[in-house]
Amino acid sequence: VASSHQLRVFGAYSRRIRKGMVRVDAQGSTPDLLVSAFADSKRVRTVVLLNRSNAPQHVHIQGVDESFADIELTDPYHENQVMPTFILHISDASTSIIVPPGAIVTLSNVPLGSLPEHFEQL
């Protein structure tokens, strides 16, 4: 069963932000791009980008000393879909990505949780 848009949005913010992470300063250069960033003391971090406009947003994230391990795309057509990291352009401690119109993109090096091996789904 397809999830609702509200559940997708909750997932974009909750799947990669863990206990012990704190919000760090991050801001977009346009009012149509909402940016939230979180990190912990072990260099674990998550950046959530929300594009409120009808046009793609070209985003450059500076001050990143390591690449992100995962990218998730959430929009009416993608249910928190994990995307390949090759869509990122990384150079000189700067990461660039295009955020589609109306989409939420989550960049993170926080691993997703998994079910125990003995877990049985009914």
Coordinates of C-alpha atoms in Angstrom, one line a residue:
V1 CA 0.0 0.0 0.0
A2 CA 1.4 3.4 -1.0
S3 CA 2.1 5.7 1.9
S4 CA 0.6 9.1 2.3
H5 CA 2.5 12.3 1.4
Q6 CA 2.5 13.2 5.1
L7 CA 4.1 9.9 6.1
R8 CA 6.8 10.5 3.4
V9 CA 7.6 13.9 4.8
F10 CA 7.8 12.5 8.3
G11 CA 10.1 9.8 7.0
A12 CA 12.4 12.4 5.3
Y13 CA 13.0 14.1 8.6
S14 CA 12.9 11.2 11.0
R15 CA 14.7 8.3 9.3
R16 CA 18.2 9.9 9.4
I17 CA 18.0 12.1 12.5
R18 CA 18.9 10.1 15.5
K19 CA 19.0 10.6 19.3
G20 CA 22.0 12.7 20.3
M21 CA 22.1 14.7 17.1
V22 CA 21.7 18.5 17.5
R23 CA 20.6 21.0 14.9
V24 CA 23.5 23.0 13.4
D25 CA 23.5 26.3 11.6
A26 CA 22.4 25.9 7.9
Q27 CA 20.6 28.3 5.6
G28 CA 19.6 28.5 2.0
S29 CA 20.3 31.4 -0.3
T30 CA 16.7 31.6 -1.5
P31 CA 13.4 31.7 0.5
D32 CA 12.1 28.7 -1.6
L33 CA 14.7 26.4 -0.2
L34 CA 14.3 25.3 3.4
V35 CA 17.5 23.7 4.9
S36 CA 17.9 21.8 8.2
A37 CA 21.1 20.2 9.3
F38 CA 21.9 17.9 12.2
A39 CA 25.2 16.4 13.6
D40 CA 26.5 14.6 16.5
S41 CA 29.9 14.4 18.2
K42 CA 31.0 11.4 16.2
R43 CA 30.8 13.3 12.8
V44 CA 27.5 11.7 11.9
R45 CA 25.4 14.2 10.0
T46 CA 22.2 14.7 8.1
V47 CA 21.1 17.6 5.8
V48 CA 17.4 17.9 4.7
L49 CA 16.6 20.2 1.7
L50 CA 13.0 21.1 0.9
N51 CA 12.3 22.9 -2.4
R52 CA 9.1 24.9 -2.1
S53 CA 9.3 26.3 -5.6
N54 CA 8.1 25.2 -9.0
A55 CA 11.7 25.2 -10.4
P56 CA 14.7 23.0 -9.6
Q57 CA 17.1 24.4 -7.0
H58 CA 20.9 24.0 -7.5
V59 CA 22.3 23.5 -4.1
H60 CA 26.0 23.8 -3.1
I61 CA 26.8 22.6 0.4
Q62 CA 30.1 24.0 1.7
G63 CA 32.2 23.0 4.7
V64 CA 31.7 19.3 4.2
D65 CA 34.9 17.4 4.9
E66 CA 33.5 14.0 4.0
S67 CA 31.0 12.8 1.4
F68 CA 27.5 11.7 2.3
A69 CA 26.8 8.0 2.2
D70 CA 23.1 8.1 1.2
I71 CA 20.7 10.4 -0.6
E72 CA 16.9 10.0 -0.2
L73 CA 14.4 11.6 -2.5
T74 CA 10.8 12.2 -1.4
D75 CA 8.1 13.7 -3.6
P76 CA 4.8 12.6 -5.0
Y77 CA 6.5 10.0 -7.2
H78 CA 9.2 8.7 -4.8
E79 CA 8.5 7.2 -1.4
N80 CA 11.8 8.1 0.5
Q81 CA 13.7 6.4 -2.3
V82 CA 17.4 5.9 -1.6
M83 CA 19.3 7.3 -4.6
P84 CA 22.8 6.5 -5.8
T85 CA 25.5 8.9 -4.5
F86 CA 27.0 9.4 -7.9
I87 CA 24.3 12.1 -8.5
L88 CA 26.4 14.3 -6.1
H89 CA 29.2 16.4 -7.4
I90 CA 31.9 16.6 -4.8
S91 CA 35.0 18.8 -5.0
D92 CA 37.1 20.9 -2.6
A93 CA 34.9 20.3 0.5
S94 CA 31.8 21.4 -1.5
T95 CA 28.9 19.1 -2.4
S96 CA 26.4 20.1 -5.2
I97 CA 23.0 18.6 -6.0
I98 CA 19.9 19.6 -7.8
V99 CA 16.7 19.4 -5.7
P100 CA 13.6 18.9 -8.0
P101 CA 10.5 21.2 -7.6
G102 CA 8.4 20.2 -4.6
A103 CA 10.9 17.6 -3.4
I104 CA 12.6 16.8 -0.2
V105 CA 16.2 15.6 -0.5
T106 CA 18.0 14.1 2.5
L107 CA 21.8 13.8 2.5
S108 CA 23.2 11.7 5.3
N109 CA 25.9 9.3 6.5
V110 CA 23.5 7.9 9.1
P111 CA 22.8 4.2 8.3
L112 CA 19.2 3.1 8.2
G113 CA 18.1 0.6 10.9
S114 CA 17.3 -3.0 10.0
L115 CA 15.1 -5.7 11.4
P116 CA 16.7 -8.5 13.5
E117 CA 17.6 -11.6 11.6
H118 CA 15.0 -13.7 13.5
F119 CA 12.2 -11.2 12.8
E120 CA 9.3 -12.7 10.9
Q121 CA 6.8 -10.5 9.1
L122 CA 3.2 -11.8 9.2

